[in-house]
Tab-separated table of C-alpha atoms in Angstrom:
chain	number	residue	atom	x	y	z
A	643	MET	CA	-0.276	-0.196	-0.034
A	644	PHE	CA	1.376	2.987	-1.191
A	645	LYS	CA	2.541	5.472	2.343
A	646	PRO	CA	1.691	9.070	2.452
A	647	LYS	CA	4.466	11.281	3.616
A	648	LYS	CA	4.194	12.386	6.827
A	649	GLN	CA	5.143	16.298	5.785
A	650	LEU	CA	3.682	18.241	3.387
A	651	ILE	CA	5.491	20.846	1.941
A	652	MET	CA	2.944	24.313	0.442
A	653	ASP	CA	4.963	25.095	-2.681
A	654	SER	CA	2.065	26.621	-3.617
A	655	GLU	CA	-1.932	26.566	-3.180
A	656	ILE	CA	-2.335	24.309	-6.374
A	657	SER	CA	0.142	21.906	-5.842
A	658	TYR	CA	-0.330	21.787	-2.032
A	659	TRP	CA	-4.050	20.557	-3.638
A	660	HIS	CA	-3.100	17.679	-5.737
A	661	GLN	CA	-0.504	16.597	-2.928
A	662	LEU	CA	-3.810	16.826	-0.137
A	663	ALA	CA	-5.877	15.355	-3.222
A	664	ASP	CA	-2.955	12.887	-3.544
A	665	LEU	CA	-3.399	11.219	0.321
A	666	ALA	CA	-7.730	11.216	0.195
A	667	THR	CA	-7.574	9.482	-2.359
A	668	VAL	CA	-5.425	7.027	-0.164
A	669	TRP	CA	-7.212	7.391	2.578
A	670	ALA	CA	-10.789	7.103	0.202
A	671	LYS	CA	-9.673	3.373	-0.889
A	672	GLU	CA	-8.472	2.173	2.582
A	673	MET	CA	-12.238	3.212	3.810
A	674	GLY	CA	-13.955	1.599	1.254
A	675	LYS	CA	-11.114	-1.716	2.423
A	676	ILE	CA	-13.276	-1.158	6.047
A	677	HIS	CA	-16.862	-1.126	4.527
A	678	LEU	CA	-16.042	-4.315	1.625
A	679	SER	CA	-14.511	-6.865	5.074
A	680	TYR	CA	-18.087	-5.562	6.939
A	681	PHE	CA	-19.777	-6.246	4.029
A	682	ARG	CA	-22.443	-8.522	3.939
A	683	GLY	CA	-21.309	-10.059	7.601
A	684	ASN	CA	-23.255	-10.798	10.783
A	685	HIS	CA	-20.809	-8.075	12.369
A	686	LEU	CA	-22.654	-4.709	11.596
A	687	ASP	CA	-23.586	-3.704	15.533
A	688	ILE	CA	-26.686	-1.810	14.138
A	689	GLU	CA	-27.520	1.548	15.823
A	690	LEU	CA	-30.330	3.753	15.483
A	691	LYS	CA	-29.491	7.090	15.561
A	692	GLY	CA	-32.266	9.581	15.307
A	693	SER	CA	-35.366	7.487	14.547
A	694	ILE	CA	-36.120	4.017	12.450
A	695	ASN	CA	-35.245	5.891	9.352
A	696	ASP	CA	-31.471	6.802	10.688
A	697	VAL	CA	-28.906	3.441	11.208
A	698	VAL	CA	-24.954	3.889	11.726
A	699	THR	CA	-23.432	0.719	11.774
A	700	ALA	CA	-19.227	-0.206	13.007
A	701	ALA	CA	-18.488	-0.260	9.369
A	702	ASP	CA	-19.105	4.110	9.249
A	703	LYS	CA	-17.435	4.085	12.886
A	704	THR	CA	-14.715	2.337	12.377
A	705	SER	CA	-14.072	4.262	8.519
A	706	GLU	CA	-15.028	7.991	10.010
A	707	LYS	CA	-12.223	6.826	12.811
A	708	TYR	CA	-9.720	5.825	10.389
A	709	PHE	CA	-10.020	8.849	8.715
A	710	ILE	CA	-9.206	11.075	11.535
A	711	GLU	CA	-6.326	9.753	12.628
A	712	GLN	CA	-5.141	10.254	9.180
A	713	VAL	CA	-5.628	13.909	8.967
A	714	SER	CA	-4.380	14.170	12.679
A	715	GLN	CA	-1.343	12.469	11.398
A	716	HIS	CA	-0.848	14.431	8.129
A	717	CYS	CA	-2.479	17.531	8.908
A	718	PRO	CA	-2.924	18.930	12.106
A	719	ASN	CA	-3.594	21.880	12.037
A	720	HIS	CA	-6.621	20.819	9.330
A	721	SER	CA	-9.906	20.932	10.574
A	722	ILE	CA	-12.852	17.785	10.075
A	723	LEU	CA	-16.443	17.770	10.020
A	724	GLY	CA	-17.993	14.021	10.166
A	725	GLU	CA	-21.611	13.200	10.051
A	726	GLU	CA	-20.479	10.709	13.522
A	727	SER	CA	-18.181	12.539	15.573
A	728	GLY	CA	-19.172	16.321	14.522
A	729	LEU	CA	-16.963	19.199	14.376
A	730	HIS	CA	-13.086	18.838	15.154
A	731	SER	CA	-12.314	22.167	15.054
A	732	GLY	CA	-7.969	23.104	13.863
A	733	LYS	CA	-6.271	26.294	13.529
A	734	SER	CA	-6.026	26.227	9.252
A	735	ASP	CA	-8.034	27.655	7.056
A	736	TYR	CA	-8.550	23.854	5.804
A	737	CYS	CA	-11.810	21.450	6.898
A	738	TRP	CA	-12.837	18.442	5.459
A	739	VAL	CA	-16.492	17.057	5.279
A	740	VAL	CA	-16.230	13.912	5.374
A	741	ASP	CA	-19.355	11.386	5.431
A	742	PRO	CA	-17.738	8.095	6.004
A	743	LEU	CA	-20.275	5.569	4.749
A	744	ASP	CA	-23.265	7.440	2.573
A	745	GLY	CA	-26.213	5.256	1.935
A	746	THR	CA	-25.522	3.055	4.666
A	747	THR	CA	-29.461	1.579	4.835
A	748	ASN	CA	-28.135	0.490	1.329
A	749	PHE	CA	-25.231	-1.136	3.074
A	750	SER	CA	-27.042	-2.277	5.986
A	751	GLN	CA	-29.714	-4.165	3.651
A	752	GLY	CA	-26.629	-5.678	1.720
A	753	LEU	CA	-27.004	-3.554	-1.502
A	754	PRO	CA	-24.025	-2.352	-3.189
A	755	ILE	CA	-25.193	1.617	-3.738
A	756	PHE	CA	-23.117	3.106	-0.610
A	757	SER	CA	-20.105	5.451	-0.714
A	758	VAL	CA	-16.999	7.466	0.786
A	759	SER	CA	-17.307	10.954	0.523
A	760	ILE	CA	-14.493	13.480	1.261
A	761	GLY	CA	-14.894	17.146	0.417
A	762	LEU	CA	-11.994	19.111	1.324
A	763	GLN	CA	-13.027	23.656	1.671
A	764	TYR	CA	-10.746	26.060	1.852
A	765	LYS	CA	-11.645	29.510	4.062
A	766	GLY	CA	-15.231	27.809	3.005
A	767	GLU	CA	-15.163	27.236	-0.319
A	768	THR	CA	-14.942	23.331	-1.234
A	769	ILE	CA	-11.541	22.830	-3.238
A	770	LEU	CA	-12.091	19.219	-3.584
A	771	GLY	CA	-13.976	16.780	-3.963
A	772	ILE	CA	-13.331	12.212	-3.901
A	773	VAL	CA	-16.667	9.929	-4.015
A	774	TYR	CA	-15.338	6.355	-3.923
A	775	ALA	CA	-17.691	3.154	-4.498
A	776	PRO	CA	-16.027	0.575	-3.354
A	777	TYR	CA	-18.227	-2.717	-4.217
A	778	LEU	CA	-18.458	-0.473	-7.469
A	779	ASP	CA	-14.255	0.439	-7.071
A	780	GLU	CA	-15.644	3.634	-9.372
A	781	LEU	CA	-13.340	6.972	-7.821
A	782	TYR	CA	-15.269	10.266	-8.789
A	783	THR	CA	-12.869	13.055	-7.943
A	784	ALA	CA	-12.611	16.612	-8.681
A	785	ILE	CA	-10.156	19.429	-7.689
A	786	LYS	CA	-12.085	23.146	-8.417
A	787	GLY	CA	-10.688	24.257	-12.421
A	788	GLU	CA	-10.037	20.945	-13.338
A	789	GLY	CA	-12.520	19.116	-14.297
A	790	SER	CA	-13.775	15.502	-13.420
A	791	LEU	CA	-12.722	12.501	-13.355
A	792	LEU	CA	-13.995	8.726	-12.397
A	793	ASN	CA	-11.370	6.638	-12.536
A	794	GLY	CA	-9.083	9.102	-14.301
A	795	LYS	CA	-10.977	9.445	-17.077
A	796	SER	CA	-12.904	13.346	-17.581
A	797	ILE	CA	-16.288	13.144	-17.214
A	798	HIS	CA	-19.324	15.298	-18.239
A	799	VAL	CA	-22.951	15.463	-17.587
A	800	SER	CA	-25.663	15.466	-19.529
A	801	THR	CA	-26.928	16.860	-23.491
A	802	LYS	CA	-30.383	16.338	-23.317
A	803	LYS	CA	-32.424	19.790	-23.154
A	804	GLU	CA	-36.022	17.888	-22.508
A	805	LEU	CA	-37.388	16.378	-19.673
A	806	GLY	CA	-39.225	13.844	-21.213
A	807	PRO	CA	-36.495	11.690	-22.140
A	808	SER	CA	-34.712	12.707	-19.142
A	809	VAL	CA	-34.029	9.995	-15.924
A	810	LEU	CA	-33.353	11.407	-13.000
A	811	THR	CA	-32.775	10.530	-9.403
A	812	THR	CA	-33.601	11.688	-6.136
A	813	GLY	CA	-34.407	10.533	-2.107
A	814	PHE	CA	-36.398	11.242	1.029
A	815	PRO	CA	-35.705	12.560	4.207
A	816	CYS	CA	-35.254	10.788	7.709
A	817	ASP	CA	-38.035	12.367	9.328
A	818	LYS	CA	-40.852	11.118	6.298
A	819	ASP	CA	-43.028	9.382	8.253
A	820	THR	CA	-42.942	12.085	10.615
A	821	ASN	CA	-43.168	15.162	8.406
A	822	PRO	CA	-45.813	15.753	5.856
A	823	ASP	CA	-42.944	17.920	4.143
A	824	ASN	CA	-41.350	14.745	2.682
A	825	ASN	CA	-40.616	14.804	-1.207
A	826	LEU	CA	-43.467	12.976	-2.402
A	827	THR	CA	-45.848	16.053	-3.297
A	828	GLU	CA	-42.745	16.664	-5.826
A	829	VAL	CA	-42.145	13.062	-7.355
A	830	SER	CA	-45.348	12.977	-7.908
A	831	ARG	CA	-45.607	16.309	-10.056
A	832	ILE	CA	-41.977	15.627	-11.868
A	833	LEU	CA	-42.911	11.679	-12.138
A	834	PRO	CA	-45.612	12.455	-15.476
A	835	GLN	CA	-43.060	14.697	-17.079
A	836	VAL	CA	-39.687	12.499	-17.615
A	837	ARG	CA	-39.007	9.117	-18.380
A	838	GLY	CA	-38.527	7.460	-15.281
A	839	ILE	CA	-36.806	8.621	-11.535
A	840	ARG	CA	-34.790	6.299	-9.705
A	841	ARG	CA	-34.227	6.686	-6.189
A	842	TYR	CA	-30.294	5.165	-5.206
A	843	GLY	CA	-30.094	6.009	-1.416
A	844	SER	CA	-26.534	7.551	-1.576
A	845	ALA	CA	-26.418	11.416	-1.805
A	846	ALA	CA	-22.907	10.936	-3.104
A	847	TYR	CA	-23.169	8.937	-5.382
A	848	ASP	CA	-26.485	9.950	-6.817
A	849	LEU	CA	-24.347	13.479	-7.602
A	850	CYS	CA	-21.700	11.800	-9.099
A	851	SER	CA	-23.909	10.098	-11.510
A	852	VAL	CA	-25.216	13.340	-12.358
A	853	ALA	CA	-22.089	14.116	-13.045
A	854	ALA	CA	-21.359	11.126	-15.468
A	855	GLY	CA	-24.537	11.613	-17.460
A	856	PHE	CA	-25.909	8.575	-15.913
A	857	PHE	CA	-28.455	10.739	-14.724
A	858	ASP	CA	-29.868	13.897	-15.936
A	859	GLY	CA	-30.939	15.139	-12.873
A	860	TYR	CA	-31.018	15.196	-8.911
A	861	TRP	CA	-32.937	16.591	-6.018
A	862	GLU	CA	-33.930	15.666	-2.348
A	863	PRO	CA	-34.409	18.302	0.725
A	864	ASN	CA	-33.043	18.526	3.831
A	865	LEU	CA	-29.038	17.615	3.582
A	866	HIS	CA	-26.078	17.621	5.368
A	867	LEU	CA	-23.001	18.801	4.742
A	868	TRP	CA	-21.309	16.276	4.462
A	869	ASP	CA	-23.999	14.581	2.398
A	870	VAL	CA	-23.093	17.089	-0.879
A	871	CYS	CA	-19.466	18.728	-0.480
A	872	ALA	CA	-17.650	16.110	-2.056
A	873	GLY	CA	-20.321	15.790	-4.588
A	874	ILE	CA	-21.329	19.707	-5.850
A	875	LEU	CA	-17.841	19.860	-6.650
A	876	ILE	CA	-17.724	17.123	-8.948
A	877	VAL	CA	-21.143	18.269	-10.489
A	878	GLN	CA	-20.319	21.340	-11.575
A	879	GLU	CA	-16.627	20.763	-12.171
A	880	ALA	CA	-18.355	18.450	-14.869
A	881	GLY	CA	-20.506	21.130	-16.415
A	882	GLY	CA	-23.465	20.898	-13.887
A	883	LYS	CA	-25.223	23.052	-11.859
A	884	ALA	CA	-26.285	21.715	-8.409
A	885	GLN	CA	-27.078	24.455	-5.772
A	886	GLN	CA	-30.222	25.000	-3.199
A	887	TYR	CA	-33.734	25.026	-4.502
A	888	ARG	CA	-35.233	25.665	-1.286
A	889	HIS	CA	-33.490	27.075	2.508
A	890	ASP	CA	-36.279	26.109	4.309
A	891	ARG	CA	-35.350	22.312	5.278
A	892	GLY	CA	-31.669	21.630	5.417
A	893	ILE	CA	-29.638	21.480	2.112
A	894	SER	CA	-32.201	21.045	-0.689
A	895	LEU	CA	-30.491	20.307	-3.431
A	896	LEU	CA	-30.491	20.402	-7.007
A	897	ALA	CA	-28.217	19.256	-9.847
A	898	ALA	CA	-29.063	18.804	-13.310
A	899	ASN	CA	-27.319	19.875	-16.414
A	900	PRO	CA	-27.519	23.495	-17.335
A	901	ASP	CA	-30.113	23.129	-19.865
A	902	LEU	CA	-33.187	21.283	-17.213
A	903	PHE	CA	-31.690	22.865	-13.836
A	904	LYS	CA	-34.287	25.383	-14.615
A	905	GLN	CA	-37.165	22.606	-15.662
A	906	ILE	CA	-36.442	21.146	-12.583
A	907	GLU	CA	-36.780	23.845	-10.570
A	908	GLN	CA	-39.889	25.434	-11.459
A	909	ASN	CA	-41.449	21.839	-10.741
A	910	LEU	CA	-39.364	21.887	-7.200
A	911	ILE	CA	-40.592	25.626	-6.574
A	912	PRO	CA	-44.182	26.094	-9.174
A	913	SER	CA	-44.313	29.549	-8.808
A	914	LYS	CA	-40.645	29.544	-10.045
């Protein structure tokens, strides 16, 4: 296994970002190995977090612990925002935003769509995004200003211009059972207008699928920064548009190619 150097030399801002991208790629793949060591096994140690719809496993906890250890060793002044452990404040302007296992419900059911999501922000702006789907062995990467890659090859959002032939993906909030603002109205409004809607269950992987043109658009209400930090940059660097379509329900995100973005948005917010 590649052993990253313990000390990073900041020759320039961009070269430093590349060093960090190399490190984060190694970390993402190691976290993926942790996932696969638990996947479809009998030692998941599934626990409820806030509700019956929100679970955590030993794989989530172990992979986030590994990530925090690596950042603490190689970038000790950097902050970390992790889904499972919250904010670890550092003294630098860099903050890692990590979802150690995005798609935990899929993972706990033995379904193979789950991912590691690692974003890096500098002074509040995302400059690096890495999403790794270990079962599929798909590595999505983006550095600000340099485009997006899937396993080292350039990717771009789809070129469809109309909703009719489009295939979209979406998701539902964890409080869908208690809050009627749960995306069902939006799905029923959009479904008749498109070829199909899919529900993968991993926001990070959904966004990467839009970036690669596998899906034409994605929306979901009430997300968190760790769900989407990396994926937003990957979509944007692949020529897509990704931004909030409302601001009163967590991070409610819409991502699509530029031609479809407004058409989808008009159905999510009918007054637009």
